[in-house]
Amino acid sequence: MMAKQVKNSSFTWEGINRRGQTIKGDMTGQNAAMVKALLRKQGVTPIKVRKSSQGLLTIGGTKKRKITSADITFFTRQMATMIKAGVPLVQSFDIVADGIDNPSMKELIFGIRDSVSAGNDFASALKQYPEYFDNLTCNLVESGEQAGALETMLDKVAIYKEKTELLRKKIKKALMYPLVTLAIAFVVTLILLIKVVPTFQDMFESFGSELPAPTQFVVYLSDTAQEYYIQVFAILLILGISFGQAMKRSPAFRDGFERFTLKVPVFGDLIRKAAVARFARVLSTTFAAGVPLVEALESVAGAVGNVVYKEAVLKIRDEVSSGQQMHFAMRSTGVFPNMVVQMTSIGEESGALDAMLDKAATYFEEEVDNAVDGMTAMLEPMVMAFLGVVIGGLIIAMYMPIFQMGDAI
């Protein structure tokens, strides 16, 4: 259930602590009275509380600067370190916030701190920001608080998020390299067609002879590009925006695209390995935290990152809840590698399912890393060859009439 939208303002305050020292700081709250009440709970006698110039922080709304998954990962790791070192929870928020440059992330941390200071537990405070903290994170923190092992659970959450963030970066690296290179090649080609080819075209008209077929084709492309390049950019922009909106707003379109990506040569295999790695990593983390297997599988379903594997995990959950062993349920889906199924079987029989899944996650994370390196090594010469053919072809086509004229002379 989504939390009710709350508008908090940022306040600067000045007060006196229990030692009689004058201290200053920042705090978010609905109004100055609430900020004063929170300060008194922390043992600070407020002197001045003023609304800062930073304005409103709208939970779930627009931030001054985007909060990235890397920011959330850093916050989780730092909180785990602070709690493990014995620093009180509320004080940990202030220490972590001091080491963060992103103003929006600072505001988020202060909002969590104020909620905890008001008497809420850590998990409840995190649940107020569902766009940044998923159900898996909130459930693990809640389990840690209930079991009195918050430091251990935060460490598990930090490891999970660090592994997930690293995996995401590897996939992004594999996908972005060819896309960026092809985009640059497209722009360079368009500049040649619009700015360079017309110069040669004026010179060719003075020759008075028929141009070679490749040159005629390039000249035709140049004329077309000069006439329609604005429309081409507009169409590409519209298609890009439409695709992004469809991915956000249409579950059917998003699911269809995710199914399609698994069938793409090379990239599909990378996405499969990444989904298996996420499945094993998340399930290992949740199961080791003491979360019942059926509930853990529900958390895993939302974290695998692909609808095919999400449906497979939900099917496994249903079969496990009816009494079926998990490795049999995994095998029946037909989407998990045999090695993962075998390791799951060994884990179930030995009572060390979390450890076996952790090994499987580590193995497939390394597989993704190797696949990214191999893909990059393979794509580099292919992209260079493509650029050579396109750019080199344009240049040769433009110089062919000059070569022919030289032969005639």
Tab-separated table of C-alpha atoms in Angstrom, residues 81-380:
chain	number	residue	atom	x	y	z
A	81	THR	CA	28.773	0.177	9.399
A	82	MET	CA	27.495	2.722	11.936
A	83	ILE	CA	25.170	0.273	13.713
A	84	LYS	CA	27.885	-2.400	13.749
A	85	ALA	CA	30.236	0.115	15.398
A	86	GLY	CA	27.717	0.700	18.172
A	87	VAL	CA	26.617	4.204	17.125
A	88	PRO	CA	23.015	4.985	18.198
A	89	LEU	CA	20.519	4.778	15.343
A	90	VAL	CA	19.422	8.443	15.317
A	91	GLN	CA	23.004	9.670	15.525
A	92	SER	CA	23.964	7.330	12.686
A	93	PHE	CA	21.605	9.174	10.344
A	94	ASP	CA	23.354	12.486	11.034
A	95	ILE	CA	26.817	10.996	10.523
A	96	VAL	CA	25.856	9.314	7.258
A	97	ALA	CA	24.097	12.443	5.968
A	98	ASP	CA	27.245	14.511	6.590
A	99	GLY	CA	29.161	12.300	4.167
A	100	ILE	CA	26.668	12.624	1.298
A	101	ASP	CA	26.863	15.374	-1.339
A	102	ASN	CA	23.432	14.868	-2.914
A	103	PRO	CA	21.070	17.404	-1.226
A	104	SER	CA	18.006	15.295	-2.047
A	105	MET	CA	19.576	12.251	-0.408
A	106	LYS	CA	20.360	14.329	2.665
A	107	GLU	CA	16.714	15.387	2.821
A	108	LEU	CA	15.639	11.770	2.521
A	109	ILE	CA	17.937	10.680	5.359
A	110	PHE	CA	16.734	13.545	7.556
A	111	GLY	CA	13.145	12.544	6.855
A	112	ILE	CA	13.879	8.953	7.949
A	113	ARG	CA	15.718	10.233	11.012
A	114	ASP	CA	12.830	12.480	12.030
A	115	SER	CA	10.377	9.611	11.647
A	116	VAL	CA	12.525	7.376	13.856
A	117	SER	CA	12.949	10.207	16.378
A	118	ALA	CA	9.152	10.554	16.514
A	119	GLY	CA	8.870	6.961	17.747
A	120	ASN	CA	8.581	4.876	14.573
A	121	ASP	CA	10.814	1.885	14.001
A	122	PHE	CA	13.425	1.914	11.227
A	123	ALA	CA	11.418	-0.332	8.877
A	124	SER	CA	8.276	1.826	9.190
A	125	ALA	CA	10.332	4.925	8.410
A	126	LEU	CA	11.713	3.270	5.275
A	127	LYS	CA	8.229	2.216	4.151
A	128	GLN	CA	7.277	5.889	3.885
A	129	TYR	CA	9.558	6.061	0.827
A	130	PRO	CA	8.497	3.077	-1.333
A	131	GLU	CA	10.050	4.635	-4.453
A	132	TYR	CA	13.498	4.226	-2.887
A	133	PHE	CA	13.204	1.233	-0.547
A	134	ASP	CA	11.588	-1.907	-1.938
A	135	ASN	CA	9.568	-4.416	0.051
A	136	LEU	CA	12.562	-6.742	0.303
A	137	THR	CA	14.703	-4.115	2.053
A	138	CYS	CA	11.888	-3.071	4.397
A	139	ASN	CA	11.055	-6.684	5.294
A	140	LEU	CA	14.681	-7.556	6.048
A	141	VAL	CA	15.140	-4.490	8.240
A	142	GLU	CA	11.877	-5.290	10.025
A	143	SER	CA	13.047	-8.874	10.644
A	144	GLY	CA	16.336	-7.563	12.037
A	145	GLU	CA	14.598	-5.191	14.414
A	146	GLN	CA	12.221	-7.872	15.667
A	147	ALA	CA	15.049	-10.360	16.189
A	148	GLY	CA	17.333	-7.798	17.844
A	149	ALA	CA	19.917	-8.286	15.100
A	150	LEU	CA	19.585	-5.062	13.139
A	151	GLU	CA	23.335	-4.731	12.517
A	152	THR	CA	23.514	-8.232	11.015
A	153	MET	CA	20.458	-7.681	8.850
A	154	LEU	CA	21.617	-4.283	7.636
A	155	ASP	CA	24.912	-5.879	6.640
A	156	LYS	CA	23.002	-8.505	4.621
A	157	VAL	CA	20.895	-5.786	2.987
A	158	ALA	CA	24.060	-3.805	2.164
A	159	ILE	CA	25.728	-6.849	0.583
A	160	TYR	CA	22.583	-7.614	-1.407
A	161	LYS	CA	22.321	-4.036	-2.688
A	162	GLU	CA	26.043	-3.824	-3.505
A	163	LYS	CA	25.896	-7.058	-5.484
A	164	THR	CA	22.732	-5.924	-7.269
A	165	GLU	CA	24.211	-2.514	-8.075
A	166	LEU	CA	27.412	-4.107	-9.404
A	167	LEU	CA	25.385	-6.485	-11.571
A	168	ARG	CA	23.283	-3.603	-12.905
A	169	LYS	CA	26.407	-1.632	-13.827
A	170	LYS	CA	27.874	-4.601	-15.681
A	171	ILE	CA	24.737	-5.060	-17.759
A	172	LYS	CA	24.520	-1.329	-18.418
A	173	LYS	CA	28.149	-1.360	-19.557
A	174	ALA	CA	27.448	-4.207	-21.972
A	175	LEU	CA	24.372	-2.527	-23.454
A	176	MET	CA	25.580	1.087	-23.557
A	177	TYR	CA	28.871	0.563	-25.398
A	178	PRO	CA	27.419	-0.501	-28.781
A	179	LEU	CA	24.449	1.884	-28.468
A	180	VAL	CA	26.632	4.929	-27.794
A	181	THR	CA	29.094	3.970	-30.535
A	182	LEU	CA	26.330	3.494	-33.108
A	183	ALA	CA	24.715	6.776	-32.072
A	184	ILE	CA	28.017	8.600	-32.585
A	185	ALA	CA	28.449	6.885	-35.974
A	186	PHE	CA	24.947	7.999	-36.976
A	187	VAL	CA	25.637	11.621	-36.022
A	188	VAL	CA	29.011	11.670	-37.793
A	189	THR	CA	27.488	10.151	-40.929
A	190	LEU	CA	24.681	12.708	-40.885
A	191	ILE	CA	27.190	15.578	-40.565
A	192	LEU	CA	29.154	14.223	-43.528
A	193	LEU	CA	26.001	13.925	-45.628
A	194	ILE	CA	24.728	17.418	-44.742
A	195	LYS	CA	27.955	19.445	-44.617
A	196	VAL	CA	30.712	17.634	-46.534
A	197	VAL	CA	29.038	15.836	-49.443
A	198	PRO	CA	27.349	18.994	-50.850
A	199	THR	CA	30.821	20.555	-51.271
A	200	PHE	CA	31.918	17.604	-53.418
A	201	GLN	CA	28.561	17.653	-55.222
A	202	ASP	CA	29.118	21.218	-56.451
A	203	MET	CA	32.532	20.202	-57.733
A	204	PHE	CA	31.148	17.100	-59.484
A	205	GLU	CA	28.584	19.169	-61.399
A	206	SER	CA	31.440	20.995	-63.134
A	207	PHE	CA	32.823	17.703	-64.482
A	208	GLY	CA	29.919	17.307	-66.900
A	209	SER	CA	30.195	13.498	-66.885
A	210	GLU	CA	28.074	10.772	-65.357
A	211	LEU	CA	29.010	9.945	-61.777
A	212	PRO	CA	29.764	6.381	-60.584
A	213	ALA	CA	26.833	4.496	-59.050
A	214	PRO	CA	28.229	4.609	-55.460
A	215	THR	CA	28.722	8.376	-55.739
A	216	GLN	CA	25.197	8.852	-57.115
A	217	PHE	CA	23.835	6.845	-54.181
A	218	VAL	CA	25.744	8.972	-51.636
A	219	VAL	CA	24.591	12.171	-53.345
A	220	TYR	CA	20.992	10.907	-53.164
A	221	LEU	CA	21.443	10.172	-49.459
A	222	SER	CA	22.902	13.646	-48.977
A	223	ASP	CA	19.952	15.322	-50.700
A	224	THR	CA	17.523	13.276	-48.623
A	225	ALA	CA	19.368	14.035	-45.374
A	226	GLN	CA	19.436	17.774	-46.107
A	227	GLU	CA	15.728	17.823	-46.796
A	228	TYR	CA	14.462	15.538	-44.051
A	229	TYR	CA	17.057	15.530	-41.232
A	230	ILE	CA	14.844	17.617	-38.941
A	231	GLN	CA	11.959	15.201	-39.469
A	232	VAL	CA	14.276	12.249	-38.823
A	233	PHE	CA	15.429	13.712	-35.507
A	234	ALA	CA	11.824	14.505	-34.569
A	235	ILE	CA	10.710	10.945	-35.372
A	236	LEU	CA	13.596	9.446	-33.392
A	237	LEU	CA	12.794	11.729	-30.440
A	238	ILE	CA	9.109	10.819	-30.549
A	239	LEU	CA	9.920	7.113	-30.802
A	240	GLY	CA	12.320	7.362	-27.846
A	241	ILE	CA	9.811	9.205	-25.665
A	242	SER	CA	6.996	6.862	-26.701
A	243	PHE	CA	9.099	3.815	-25.885
A	244	GLY	CA	10.001	5.198	-22.459
A	245	GLN	CA	6.392	6.044	-21.648
A	246	ALA	CA	5.165	2.660	-22.881
A	247	MET	CA	7.710	0.896	-20.677
A	248	LYS	CA	6.489	2.898	-17.683
A	249	ARG	CA	2.746	2.911	-18.271
A	250	SER	CA	1.957	-0.298	-20.154
A	251	PRO	CA	2.680	-3.555	-18.279
A	252	ALA	CA	1.731	-5.550	-21.382
A	253	PHE	CA	4.242	-3.683	-23.558
A	254	ARG	CA	6.954	-3.940	-20.892
A	255	ASP	CA	6.366	-7.661	-20.438
A	256	GLY	CA	6.441	-8.231	-24.183
A	257	PHE	CA	9.703	-6.310	-24.511
A	258	GLU	CA	11.294	-8.262	-21.651
A	259	ARG	CA	10.275	-11.538	-23.303
A	260	PHE	CA	11.759	-10.310	-26.575
A	261	THR	CA	15.104	-9.393	-24.970
A	262	LEU	CA	15.629	-13.013	-23.924
A	263	LYS	CA	15.500	-14.045	-27.604
A	264	VAL	CA	18.100	-11.506	-28.775
A	265	PRO	CA	21.366	-13.267	-29.679
A	266	VAL	CA	24.219	-12.731	-27.195
A	267	PHE	CA	22.304	-10.149	-25.139
A	268	GLY	CA	19.549	-12.638	-24.302
A	269	ASP	CA	22.040	-15.041	-22.729
A	270	LEU	CA	23.506	-12.198	-20.664
A	271	ILE	CA	20.058	-11.185	-19.400
A	272	ARG	CA	19.242	-14.807	-18.487
A	273	LYS	CA	22.425	-15.147	-16.436
A	274	ALA	CA	21.743	-11.841	-14.697
A	275	ALA	CA	18.189	-12.921	-13.802
A	276	VAL	CA	19.442	-16.233	-12.384
A	277	ALA	CA	22.122	-14.391	-10.402
A	278	ARG	CA	19.501	-12.043	-8.917
A	279	PHE	CA	17.214	-14.971	-8.104
A	280	ALA	CA	19.933	-16.831	-6.242
A	281	ARG	CA	21.311	-13.727	-4.491
A	282	VAL	CA	17.962	-12.418	-3.234
A	283	LEU	CA	16.655	-15.825	-2.188
A	284	SER	CA	19.914	-16.590	-0.365
A	285	THR	CA	19.738	-13.264	1.494
A	286	THR	CA	16.083	-13.529	2.504
A	287	PHE	CA	16.242	-17.202	3.479
A	288	ALA	CA	19.391	-16.639	5.553
A	289	ALA	CA	17.550	-13.811	7.327
A	290	GLY	CA	14.952	-16.273	8.554
A	291	VAL	CA	12.182	-15.268	6.156
A	292	PRO	CA	9.903	-18.252	5.386
A	293	LEU	CA	10.576	-19.735	1.954
A	294	VAL	CA	7.156	-18.897	0.486
A	295	GLU	CA	7.420	-15.262	1.603
A	296	ALA	CA	11.025	-15.121	0.394
A	297	LEU	CA	9.949	-16.286	-3.060
A	298	GLU	CA	7.391	-13.469	-3.209
A	299	SER	CA	10.213	-10.973	-2.593
A	300	VAL	CA	12.391	-12.697	-5.185
A	301	ALA	CA	9.656	-12.456	-7.831
A	302	GLY	CA	9.805	-8.677	-7.743
A	303	ALA	CA	13.592	-8.543	-7.906
A	304	VAL	CA	14.586	-10.881	-10.770
A	305	GLY	CA	14.153	-8.102	-13.341
A	306	ASN	CA	12.410	-10.064	-16.111
A	307	VAL	CA	8.779	-11.094	-16.461
A	308	VAL	CA	9.643	-14.621	-17.645
A	309	TYR	CA	11.596	-15.323	-14.475
A	310	LYS	CA	9.051	-13.465	-12.353
A	311	GLU	CA	6.306	-15.779	-13.582
A	312	ALA	CA	8.579	-18.782	-13.038
A	313	VAL	CA	9.305	-17.728	-9.434
A	314	LEU	CA	5.603	-17.219	-8.717
A	315	LYS	CA	4.927	-20.686	-10.105
A	316	ILE	CA	7.652	-22.094	-7.834
A	317	ARG	CA	6.070	-20.294	-4.876
A	318	ASP	CA	2.687	-21.849	-5.595
A	319	GLU	CA	4.141	-25.350	-5.916
A	320	VAL	CA	6.301	-24.973	-2.784
A	321	SER	CA	3.289	-23.757	-0.793
A	322	SER	CA	1.428	-26.906	-1.859
A	323	GLY	CA	4.229	-29.135	-0.491
A	324	GLN	CA	6.471	-29.600	-3.544
A	325	GLN	CA	10.250	-29.442	-3.076
A	326	MET	CA	11.738	-26.316	-4.557
A	327	HIS	CA	14.218	-27.984	-6.881
A	328	PHE	CA	11.414	-30.001	-8.500
A	329	ALA	CA	9.385	-26.824	-8.928
A	330	MET	CA	12.402	-25.041	-10.441
A	331	ARG	CA	13.001	-27.863	-12.909
A	332	SER	CA	9.367	-27.783	-14.083
A	333	THR	CA	9.633	-24.115	-15.099
A	334	GLY	CA	12.329	-24.890	-17.669
A	335	VAL	CA	14.082	-21.508	-17.285
A	336	PHE	CA	16.715	-22.311	-14.667
A	337	PRO	CA	20.064	-23.907	-15.559
A	338	ASN	CA	20.563	-27.470	-14.412
A	339	MET	CA	23.477	-26.451	-12.197
A	340	VAL	CA	21.271	-24.120	-10.130
A	341	VAL	CA	18.609	-26.809	-9.810
A	342	GLN	CA	21.210	-29.329	-8.629
A	343	MET	CA	22.718	-26.912	-6.103
A	344	THR	CA	19.238	-26.123	-4.793
A	345	SER	CA	18.567	-29.852	-4.414
A	346	ILE	CA	21.809	-30.320	-2.446
A	347	GLY	CA	20.958	-27.305	-0.296
A	348	GLU	CA	17.508	-28.643	0.537
A	349	GLU	CA	18.828	-32.089	1.414
A	350	SER	CA	21.714	-30.766	3.539
A	351	GLY	CA	19.779	-27.959	5.211
A	352	ALA	CA	22.160	-25.352	3.784
A	353	LEU	CA	19.961	-23.843	1.078
A	354	ASP	CA	21.118	-20.282	1.725
A	355	ALA	CA	24.797	-21.243	1.441
A	356	MET	CA	24.280	-23.175	-1.811
A	357	LEU	CA	22.252	-20.346	-3.312
A	358	ASP	CA	24.971	-17.923	-2.301
A	359	LYS	CA	27.522	-20.034	-4.187
A	360	ALA	CA	25.208	-20.168	-7.204
A	361	ALA	CA	24.755	-16.387	-7.092
A	362	THR	CA	28.516	-15.824	-6.929
A	363	TYR	CA	29.059	-18.196	-9.852
A	364	PHE	CA	26.499	-16.518	-12.112
A	365	GLU	CA	27.649	-13.037	-11.142
A	366	GLU	CA	31.107	-14.065	-12.337
A	367	GLU	CA	29.488	-15.498	-15.471
A	368	VAL	CA	27.850	-12.130	-16.143
A	369	ASP	CA	31.189	-10.400	-15.607
A	370	ASN	CA	32.916	-12.764	-18.026
A	371	ALA	CA	30.072	-12.427	-20.538
A	372	VAL	CA	30.328	-8.624	-20.431
A	373	ASP	CA	34.104	-8.753	-20.948
A	374	GLY	CA	33.720	-11.242	-23.788
A	375	MET	CA	30.950	-9.233	-25.399
A	376	THR	CA	32.970	-6.035	-25.200
A	377	ALA	CA	35.997	-7.775	-26.717
A	378	MET	CA	33.807	-9.132	-29.526
A	379	LEU	CA	31.898	-5.917	-30.190
A	380	GLU	CA	34.924	-3.623	-30.357
